[in-house]
Every structure is written in C-alpha cells, then in structure tokens.
Short mmCIF file of C-alpha atoms in Angstrom, two decimals:
data_model
loop_
_atom_site.label_atom_id
_atom_site.label_comp_id
_atom_site.label_asym_id
_atom_site.label_seq_id
_atom_site.Cartn_x
_atom_site.Cartn_y
_atom_site.Cartn_z
CA UNK A 6 41.30 130.25 274.32
CA UNK A 7 38.17 128.27 273.39
CA UNK A 8 35.07 130.32 272.67
CA UNK A 9 32.02 129.13 274.57
CA UNK A 10 28.88 128.66 272.46
CA UNK A 11 25.43 128.30 273.98
CA UNK A 12 23.26 125.58 272.42
CA UNK A 13 21.16 126.83 269.55
CA UNK A 14 17.39 126.77 270.09
CA UNK A 15 15.47 124.38 267.85
CA UNK A 16 11.77 123.94 267.12
CA UNK A 17 10.25 121.06 265.21
CA UNK A 18 7.38 120.82 262.72
CA UNK A 19 5.95 117.31 262.62
CA UNK A 20 7.60 114.34 264.27
CA UNK A 21 5.08 113.91 267.07
CA UNK A 22 3.48 110.89 268.66
CA UNK A 23 3.75 107.80 266.44
CA UNK A 24 6.24 109.32 264.01
CA UNK A 25 9.57 107.62 263.25
CA UNK A 26 11.84 110.31 261.91
CA UNK A 27 11.09 113.00 264.48
CA UNK A 28 12.80 111.07 267.26
CA UNK A 29 15.80 110.44 265.00
CA UNK A 30 16.17 114.17 264.41
CA UNK A 31 15.81 114.99 268.10
CA UNK A 32 18.38 112.41 269.17
CA UNK A 33 20.82 113.52 266.48
CA UNK A 34 20.44 117.21 267.28
CA UNK A 35 21.03 116.57 270.99
CA UNK A 36 24.06 114.29 270.61
CA UNK A 37 26.80 116.94 270.59
CA UNK A 38 25.15 119.55 272.79
CA UNK A 39 24.86 122.06 269.95
CA UNK A 40 21.05 122.20 269.95
CA UNK A 41 18.24 122.39 272.52
CA UNK A 42 14.65 121.60 271.53
CA UNK A 43 12.44 124.36 272.96
CA UNK A 44 9.16 124.09 271.06
CA UNK A 45 7.30 122.97 268.01
CA UNK A 46 4.10 122.06 266.23
CA UNK A 47 4.12 118.29 266.21
CA UNK A 48 0.73 117.29 264.80
CA UNK A 49 -2.35 118.78 263.19
CA UNK A 50 -4.34 116.78 265.76
CA UNK A 51 -4.54 119.08 268.79
CA UNK A 52 -4.58 116.35 271.43
CA UNK A 53 -1.68 114.49 269.82
CA UNK A 54 0.24 117.74 269.49
CA UNK A 55 -0.22 118.55 273.18
CA UNK A 56 0.72 115.01 274.26
CA UNK A 57 3.85 115.12 272.11
CA UNK A 58 4.99 118.38 273.70
CA UNK A 59 4.29 117.05 277.19
CA UNK A 60 6.26 113.85 276.60
CA UNK A 61 9.19 115.94 275.41
CA UNK A 62 9.04 118.10 278.53
CA UNK A 63 8.37 121.34 276.65
CA UNK A 64 6.77 124.49 277.94
CA UNK A 65 3.09 124.21 276.86
CA UNK A 66 3.24 127.85 275.75
CA UNK A 67 5.75 126.83 273.06
CA UNK A 68 3.76 123.87 271.75
CA UNK A 69 1.92 125.58 268.92
CA UNK A 70 -1.20 124.47 267.01
CA UNK A 71 0.12 125.57 263.59
CA UNK A 72 3.30 126.66 261.86
CA UNK A 73 1.84 130.15 261.49
CA UNK A 74 1.29 130.39 265.25
CA UNK A 75 4.83 129.13 265.89
CA UNK A 76 6.48 131.68 263.64
CA UNK A 77 4.38 134.59 264.89
CA UNK A 78 4.96 133.78 268.57
CA UNK A 79 8.67 133.12 268.19
CA UNK A 80 9.24 136.34 266.25
CA UNK A 81 7.52 138.25 269.06
CA UNK A 82 10.05 136.98 271.62
CA UNK A 83 13.23 138.91 272.48
CA UNK A 84 16.08 138.07 270.08
CA UNK A 85 17.94 135.98 272.64
CA UNK A 86 14.93 133.82 273.44
CA UNK A 87 13.43 132.99 270.04
CA UNK A 88 14.32 129.87 268.09
CA UNK A 89 17.37 129.78 265.85
CA UNK A 90 16.16 127.04 263.51
CA UNK A 91 13.17 124.94 262.56
CA UNK A 92 13.45 121.21 261.81
CA UNK A 93 10.80 120.15 259.27
CA UNK A 94 10.04 116.43 259.53
CA UNK A 95 6.58 116.32 257.95
CA UNK A 96 5.34 114.54 254.84
CA UNK A 97 6.71 116.08 251.67
CA UNK A 98 3.73 118.27 250.72
CA UNK A 99 4.33 120.47 253.77
CA UNK A 100 8.05 121.05 253.23
CA UNK A 101 7.77 124.05 250.91
CA UNK A 102 5.06 126.06 252.68
CA UNK A 103 6.68 125.57 256.08
CA UNK A 104 10.22 126.21 254.86
CA UNK A 105 9.24 129.33 252.93
CA UNK A 106 7.37 130.79 255.91
CA UNK A 107 10.26 130.14 258.28
CA UNK A 108 13.01 131.32 255.93
CA UNK A 109 11.19 134.56 255.11
CA UNK A 110 10.94 135.17 258.85
CA UNK A 111 14.73 134.81 259.12
CA UNK A 112 14.55 131.38 260.78
CA UNK A 113 17.09 128.83 259.58
CA UNK A 114 15.65 125.51 258.37
CA UNK A 115 16.81 121.89 258.61
CA UNK A 116 14.46 119.93 256.33
CA UNK A 117 13.75 116.31 255.57
CA UNK A 118 14.23 115.18 251.99
CA UNK A 119 13.11 115.43 249.28
CA UNK A 120 13.26 119.21 249.40
CA UNK A 121 9.79 119.76 247.94
CA UNK A 122 7.09 118.37 245.65
CA UNK A 123 8.69 119.73 242.47
CA UNK A 124 11.41 122.01 241.17
CA UNK A 125 9.16 125.08 241.20
CA UNK A 126 8.63 124.67 244.95
CA UNK A 127 12.34 124.04 245.43
CA UNK A 128 13.19 127.26 243.61
CA UNK A 129 10.67 129.10 245.79
CA UNK A 130 12.44 127.78 248.90
CA UNK A 131 15.79 128.99 247.57
CA UNK A 132 14.32 132.43 246.84
CA UNK A 133 12.83 132.61 250.35
CA UNK A 134 16.21 131.78 251.90
CA UNK A 135 17.77 134.63 249.95
CA UNK A 136 15.03 137.08 250.94
CA UNK A 137 15.17 136.13 254.62
CA UNK A 138 18.94 135.84 254.85
CA UNK A 139 18.56 132.40 256.41
CA UNK A 140 20.32 129.08 255.80
CA UNK A 141 18.72 125.86 254.61
CA UNK A 142 20.03 122.35 255.35
CA UNK A 143 18.72 119.09 253.98
CA UNK A 144 18.73 115.66 255.62
CA UNK A 145 20.75 113.63 253.15
CA UNK A 146 21.94 111.64 256.12
CA UNK A 147 24.37 109.28 254.44
CA UNK A 148 26.73 112.10 253.52
CA UNK A 149 27.34 112.41 257.28
CA UNK A 150 29.01 109.00 257.63
CA UNK A 151 32.74 109.35 258.32
CA UNK A 152 33.82 106.83 255.70
CA UNK A 153 31.65 108.47 253.07
CA UNK A 154 33.71 111.59 253.73
CA UNK A 155 36.88 109.50 253.44
CA UNK A 156 35.66 108.07 250.14
CA UNK A 157 34.88 111.56 248.84
CA UNK A 158 38.32 112.84 249.86
CA UNK A 159 40.15 109.96 248.20
CA UNK A 160 38.24 110.39 244.95
CA UNK A 161 38.69 114.18 244.94
CA UNK A 162 42.46 113.97 245.43
CA UNK A 163 42.74 111.61 242.47
CA UNK A 164 43.54 108.31 244.17
CA UNK A 165 41.29 106.37 241.78
CA UNK A 166 42.27 108.38 238.72
CA UNK A 167 39.67 109.47 236.20
CA UNK A 168 36.24 108.20 237.25
CA UNK A 169 34.73 105.72 234.81
CA UNK A 170 31.94 103.79 236.53
CA UNK A 171 29.53 104.72 239.37
CA UNK A 172 27.09 102.12 240.69
CA UNK A 173 24.64 102.79 243.52
CA UNK A 174 21.74 100.77 244.89
CA UNK A 175 19.27 101.25 247.73
CA UNK A 176 17.13 98.19 248.44
CA UNK A 177 14.32 97.87 250.98
CA UNK A 178 11.53 95.33 251.28
CA UNK A 179 9.06 96.94 253.67
CA UNK A 180 6.51 97.84 250.95
CA UNK A 181 6.41 94.37 249.39
CA UNK A 182 2.82 93.95 250.61
CA UNK A 183 -0.02 96.51 250.28
CA UNK A 184 0.39 97.85 253.82
CA UNK A 185 -0.24 101.39 252.52
CA UNK A 186 -3.91 100.39 252.15
CA UNK A 187 -4.04 98.56 255.46
CA UNK A 188 -3.56 101.34 257.98
CA UNK A 189 0.20 101.76 257.99
CA UNK A 190 0.53 105.55 258.32
CA UNK A 191 4.17 105.76 257.18
CA UNK A 192 3.44 103.68 254.08
CA UNK A 193 0.17 105.48 253.29
CA UNK A 194 1.57 108.99 252.90
CA UNK A 195 4.67 107.80 251.05
CA UNK A 196 2.50 106.23 248.33
CA UNK A 197 0.01 109.13 248.12
CA UNK A 198 0.87 111.57 245.30
CA UNK A 199 -0.86 114.41 247.17
CA UNK A 200 1.54 114.03 250.09
CA UNK A 201 4.67 112.40 248.68
CA UNK A 202 4.89 114.19 245.34
CA UNK A 203 5.73 112.83 241.90
CA UNK A 204 7.87 109.87 242.98
CA UNK A 205 7.29 107.13 245.53
CA UNK A 206 10.38 104.97 245.95
CA UNK A 207 12.12 107.44 243.64
CA UNK A 208 11.59 110.40 245.95
CA UNK A 209 11.94 108.51 249.22
CA UNK A 210 15.18 106.57 248.71
CA UNK A 211 16.16 107.03 245.06
CA UNK A 212 17.14 110.60 245.91
CA UNK A 213 19.47 109.34 248.64
CA UNK A 214 21.20 107.06 246.13
CA UNK A 215 21.50 109.84 243.54
CA UNK A 216 22.87 112.35 246.06
CA UNK A 217 25.42 109.89 247.43
CA UNK A 218 26.67 108.99 243.96
CA UNK A 219 27.29 112.60 242.95
CA UNK A 220 28.66 113.59 246.37
CA UNK A 221 31.32 110.88 246.50
CA UNK A 222 32.20 110.47 242.83
CA UNK A 223 32.51 114.22 242.26
CA UNK A 224 30.87 113.98 238.84
CA UNK A 225 27.39 115.13 237.88
CA UNK A 226 24.69 113.10 236.20
CA UNK A 227 24.08 114.67 232.79
CA UNK A 228 21.25 112.40 231.63
CA UNK A 229 19.19 109.37 232.64
CA UNK A 230 17.49 106.40 231.02
CA UNK A 231 14.83 105.35 233.53
CA UNK A 232 12.33 102.61 234.32
CA UNK A 233 9.76 103.21 237.08
CA UNK A 234 7.57 100.31 238.12
CA UNK A 235 4.59 99.68 240.38
CA UNK A 236 4.65 96.04 241.49
CA UNK A 237 1.90 96.11 244.13
CA UNK A 238 -1.54 96.30 242.48
CA UNK A 239 -3.41 99.52 243.17
CA UNK A 240 -0.38 101.46 244.37
CA UNK A 241 -0.32 104.97 242.90
CA UNK A 242 3.40 105.71 242.97
CA UNK A 243 6.46 103.73 241.90
CA UNK A 244 7.85 101.15 244.31
CA UNK A 245 10.78 100.04 242.14
CA UNK A 246 13.27 102.16 240.15
CA UNK A 247 16.08 101.42 237.71
CA UNK A 248 18.23 103.84 235.73
CA UNK A 249 21.25 104.07 233.47
CA UNK A 250 23.28 107.19 234.19
CA UNK A 251 25.57 109.29 232.02
CA UNK A 252 27.95 111.56 233.95
CA UNK A 253 29.94 114.55 232.83
CA UNK A 254 33.50 113.66 231.95
CA UNK A 255 32.43 110.43 230.30
CA UNK A 256 31.68 108.25 233.33
CA UNK A 257 28.76 105.83 233.15
CA UNK A 258 26.67 104.33 235.92
CA UNK A 259 23.60 102.59 237.23
CA UNK A 260 21.11 103.36 239.96
CA UNK A 261 18.74 100.82 241.50
CA UNK A 262 16.22 101.65 244.21
CA UNK A 263 13.45 99.38 245.40
CA UNK A 264 11.06 99.14 248.33
CA UNK A 265 9.67 95.77 247.24
CA UNK A 266 12.92 93.76 247.42
CA UNK A 267 11.45 91.37 249.97
CA UNK A 268 13.79 90.63 252.86
CA UNK A 269 16.05 93.61 252.27
CA UNK A 270 16.42 96.00 255.21
CA UNK A 271 18.29 99.18 254.34
CA UNK A 272 20.68 98.07 251.63
CA UNK A 273 22.38 101.23 250.44
CA UNK A 274 25.62 100.40 248.60
CA UNK A 275 28.01 102.48 246.52
CA UNK A 276 30.81 101.49 244.15
CA UNK A 277 33.02 104.00 242.32
CA UNK A 278 35.63 102.87 239.80
CA UNK A 279 38.44 104.89 238.25
CA UNK A 280 41.47 104.18 236.11
CA UNK A 281 43.52 102.84 239.04
CA UNK A 282 41.04 101.31 241.46
CA UNK A 283 37.55 100.87 242.87
CA UNK A 284 36.06 101.85 246.23
CA UNK A 285 33.09 100.16 247.87
CA UNK A 286 30.92 101.18 250.85
CA UNK A 287 27.71 99.74 252.32
CA UNK A 288 25.43 101.46 254.83
CA UNK A 289 24.81 98.26 256.78
CA UNK A 290 28.60 97.95 257.33
CA UNK A 291 29.32 101.68 257.53
CA UNK A 292 32.65 101.60 259.36
CA UNK A 293 34.45 99.82 256.50
CA UNK A 294 35.63 101.31 253.21
CA UNK A 295 37.16 98.85 250.76
CA UNK A 296 39.56 99.95 248.03
CA UNK A 297 40.55 97.48 245.33
CA UNK A 298 43.65 98.42 243.33
CA UNK A 299 44.82 97.46 239.88
CA UNK A 300 48.46 97.09 240.90
CA UNK A 301 48.53 96.33 244.64
CA UNK A 302 46.66 94.43 247.35
CA UNK A 303 43.15 95.39 248.41
CA UNK A 304 43.03 98.07 251.13
CA UNK A 305 40.46 97.96 253.94
CA UNK A 306 39.99 101.28 255.74
CA UNK A 307 38.27 101.31 259.11
CA UNK A 308 36.58 104.14 261.00
CA UNK A 309 38.93 105.30 263.74
CA UNK A 310 41.87 103.50 262.16
CA UNK A 311 45.10 104.95 260.77
CA UNK A 312 45.44 106.97 257.60
CA UNK A 313 42.17 108.88 257.69
CA UNK A 314 41.94 112.43 256.38
CA UNK A 315 41.46 115.32 258.87
CA UNK A 316 37.92 115.98 257.61
CA UNK A 317 37.02 112.33 258.27
CA UNK A 318 38.55 112.39 261.74
CA UNK A 319 36.41 115.44 262.58
CA UNK A 320 33.29 113.30 262.11
CA UNK A 321 34.37 110.49 264.46
CA UNK A 322 33.41 110.24 268.13
CA UNK A 323 34.74 106.87 269.31
CA UNK A 324 38.00 104.89 269.03
CA UNK A 325 38.48 102.22 266.40
CA UNK A 326 36.27 99.18 266.94
CA UNK A 327 33.42 101.08 268.58
CA UNK A 328 30.60 101.17 266.01
CA UNK A 329 29.16 104.46 264.87
CA UNK A 330 26.09 104.53 262.69
CA UNK A 331 22.93 106.25 261.56
CA UNK A 332 22.29 108.52 264.55
CA UNK A 333 25.90 109.67 264.55
CA UNK A 334 25.83 110.37 260.81
CA UNK A 335 22.65 112.38 261.28
CA UNK A 336 24.28 114.19 264.21
CA UNK A 337 27.22 115.15 262.01
CA UNK A 338 24.82 117.11 259.80
CA UNK A 339 23.29 118.88 262.80
CA UNK A 340 26.78 119.54 264.17
CA UNK A 341 27.91 120.99 260.85
CA UNK A 342 24.80 123.14 260.56
CA UNK A 343 25.35 124.54 264.05
CA UNK A 344 28.99 125.26 263.19
CA UNK A 345 27.89 127.20 260.12
CA UNK A 346 25.33 129.24 262.04
CA UNK A 347 27.78 130.04 264.84
CA UNK A 348 30.59 130.89 262.44
CA UNK A 349 32.90 128.17 263.79
CA UNK A 350 33.59 126.54 260.44
CA UNK A 351 32.00 125.96 257.07
CA UNK A 352 32.03 122.19 256.75
CA UNK A 353 29.80 120.51 254.17
CA UNK A 354 26.12 120.15 255.00
CA UNK A 355 23.64 119.27 252.23
CA UNK A 356 21.63 122.35 251.34
CA UNK A 357 19.88 124.25 248.58
CA UNK A 358 22.17 123.10 245.77
CA UNK A 359 21.68 119.45 246.74
CA UNK A 360 17.93 119.87 247.02
CA UNK A 361 17.60 121.53 243.63
CA UNK A 362 19.74 118.83 242.00
CA UNK A 363 17.68 115.99 243.44
CA UNK A 364 14.39 117.61 242.40
CA UNK A 365 15.77 117.96 238.86
CA UNK A 366 16.77 114.28 239.01
CA UNK A 367 13.25 113.20 240.05
CA UNK A 368 11.66 115.17 237.21
CA UNK A 369 14.13 113.86 234.62
CA UNK A 370 13.52 110.26 235.73
CA UNK A 371 9.74 110.63 235.54
CA UNK A 372 9.85 112.37 232.17
CA UNK A 373 12.13 109.73 230.71
CA UNK A 374 10.12 106.78 232.03
CA UNK A 375 6.91 108.29 230.64
CA UNK A 376 8.29 109.23 227.22
CA UNK A 377 9.95 107.68 224.22
CA UNK A 378 13.34 109.39 224.44
CA UNK A 379 16.21 107.10 225.35
CA UNK A 380 17.99 109.79 227.37
CA UNK A 381 16.64 112.78 229.31
CA UNK A 382 18.97 115.51 230.61
CA UNK A 383 19.13 116.37 234.31
CA UNK A 384 19.00 120.13 234.70
CA UNK A 385 19.47 121.98 237.98
CA UNK A 386 21.75 124.49 239.59
CA UNK A 387 25.48 123.86 239.65
CA UNK A 388 26.66 122.71 243.08
CA UNK A 389 28.04 125.64 245.03
CA UNK A 390 25.62 128.28 243.73
CA UNK A 391 23.64 127.75 246.90
CA UNK A 392 24.83 126.68 250.33
#
C-alpha cells in the first residue's frame, strides 16, 4: 500500500521580480508535486515584493516585508499550516543571517550556493541547524544530473580502478565586458565583495566545479596551488581562476573556472581517470557519459538507456532519447530533500558537509593565491559529519 504524502509547504526569500534563479527554484520544486509555494519575502523593495507575490498568486497575508516577519508569522500558525521549509535565493551576504534565523526556528532550509561569506558563517549555520533540529540543503545543482550519479556509482564500485587524475572546468563568457558597472544587477552583486563574499568567479562557479570533482571522484582535495585573476579593469573580485589540485590517495588534478572566456555559455566539464579507464561528462550534453577503457572499446552510456544503476534510474523521468536537463537536475535535489523530510528515503542531497568543504576550498584558494606558499591545505569537515 502506497502512503499518501501531502505536498510540503515552501516559502522563498529573494527570487522576486527580475531575478533569474528564483524562477528556477520554483519550477524545480513544483515539478514532482512534492512542494507547494505558499509565501515568501521576495524583495527588500516593498512594491516589488508585493508585485512578485501577486504574480505568483499568493495570499497577500503571506507575502512578508522581511525575513523576521516571515518567521514570526509562520511560527504563529497552527503546526499543519505553517511552512515546512524556506528556499533562500538571495545574494550571498544574506544566506547566513536568513538560514540561521530559519533553522533556529525549526524551519528546514534549501539554500543557494555558496553556503555563506566565509567558514565562520558556515559553521554558525551548521550550529543553528543542530540547535533547531532542522535540515539544511544546498543547491549544488549538477550533482542532481542522472549521469553524474551514474559516474559516481561507477567510480565508487571500482570500475576505473584507483583514481589518478581529476580534471574539471567551468567556463562562461558573460562577464567578459564590464557589465557589472553598467547596470546589470546580476553582474553587479556577483562582483561586489560586500554581497558576494571573498571570491567572484571562484565562489560563483568555481565551487560548483570543486564540489562536482569531489562528489564524483570520491577523493578529497588535500591542497591547492591557485591563481586568481581579474581581467576586466576596475573589477573588485576575480573573474578567472586556475588551480592545481592534490587529492588524498595520491590523485592529482586541475580546476579551471572563468567568466571571461568570451563565447562560452555554461561549459562545465569533468574528466576522471583511473588505472583502467577514464570517464567524461559535459553539462551542455548532460545525457551522455563516455567511458574510455585501456583494454576494450569506448563505452557511451545514455540517460534512459540500458545498464544504469538503480540510483541513476530513480533520477530519470523520461524514456531514452527525451532530453532531461537543468530544471530536472534541480528538481532531483528538491525531490530528495522532500523525501528526507517525509522519511521516505535518505538519498543524497548536498548539505552542511558540502557547504563547509566548499567554504574551506574558497579560503584555501584565496590564501594560496595571495601568499608565497606553493601549496595550501584545504581544511573542512569530513563528508558525512553533517547531512
């Protein structure tokens, strides 16, 4: 007998009129019927906040002027009516104060990355989750792609043998010109240290590359040798990042992230090599996983095709040949988070451990690029200490 689960109630902080990522979150959360958006605080501008709520068809009484008003009002509602989780889709400087307030109130949080402005804030979020008994999920979207899960499974069961080389790159070109000083809101906050934090390109997309490399390869970066560059005159945060990586177990790797690679769209690519073979995956062709073997022909694995692991099949929605992409990968994270909260299963969703690791990575990269040491260790909690 199948147990019926009512949709979980979701509120959103940020993501109002004119924002890009808010609509992505809303579409992803709604895709599987696990979540229902019931309220939020969408903008610090009162008129924009009200318009955003109206466009989304929300009860005006649950469109709140501030995060404090949202939490207070929702906590005052009967248990069956208040929100289950808060999606935080604001610029980075608001992640920690909003997440801490919600978690301490016992409200689960699904947060955009990076987790916070620094490791101290990240640790404060983890402590708040423990105090409030609430769960924290992080939007490392690319871990939700089915063939990323297939790649992770094949590495973890030893198909490639001992991992030797990990190469990851994330190339964009949208910041090649100084649009951050010309009225582009999305560019302006991402290049403002007061809102983005310590890293520009590093925090925005370098963290995605780092997380994907560790998640799939199953080895942790021990130390980095980094170069952070500002190519656009007057820009205050890095727009181009390069790093050599040393992993535990002896593997070596490279990470390249750039937002000034003119003409590039969203070029996230991963290559992992072991004793027996190499796997390759690219975000702009996400339904294909290529495995190149030392002693047999190249294998091309397709989403929906034969031979996929059960955990990969659980992330698929359409038959072979029907493309699935970014929204569906995002939805897999929301689906997994709902499953955790409802006690249906405990599938992987990026969370506190992933956030703490990526903050440690950002700080190690910045310290290394600014200093004279060839290698700087990446500290941070061991994966699994937090979920």
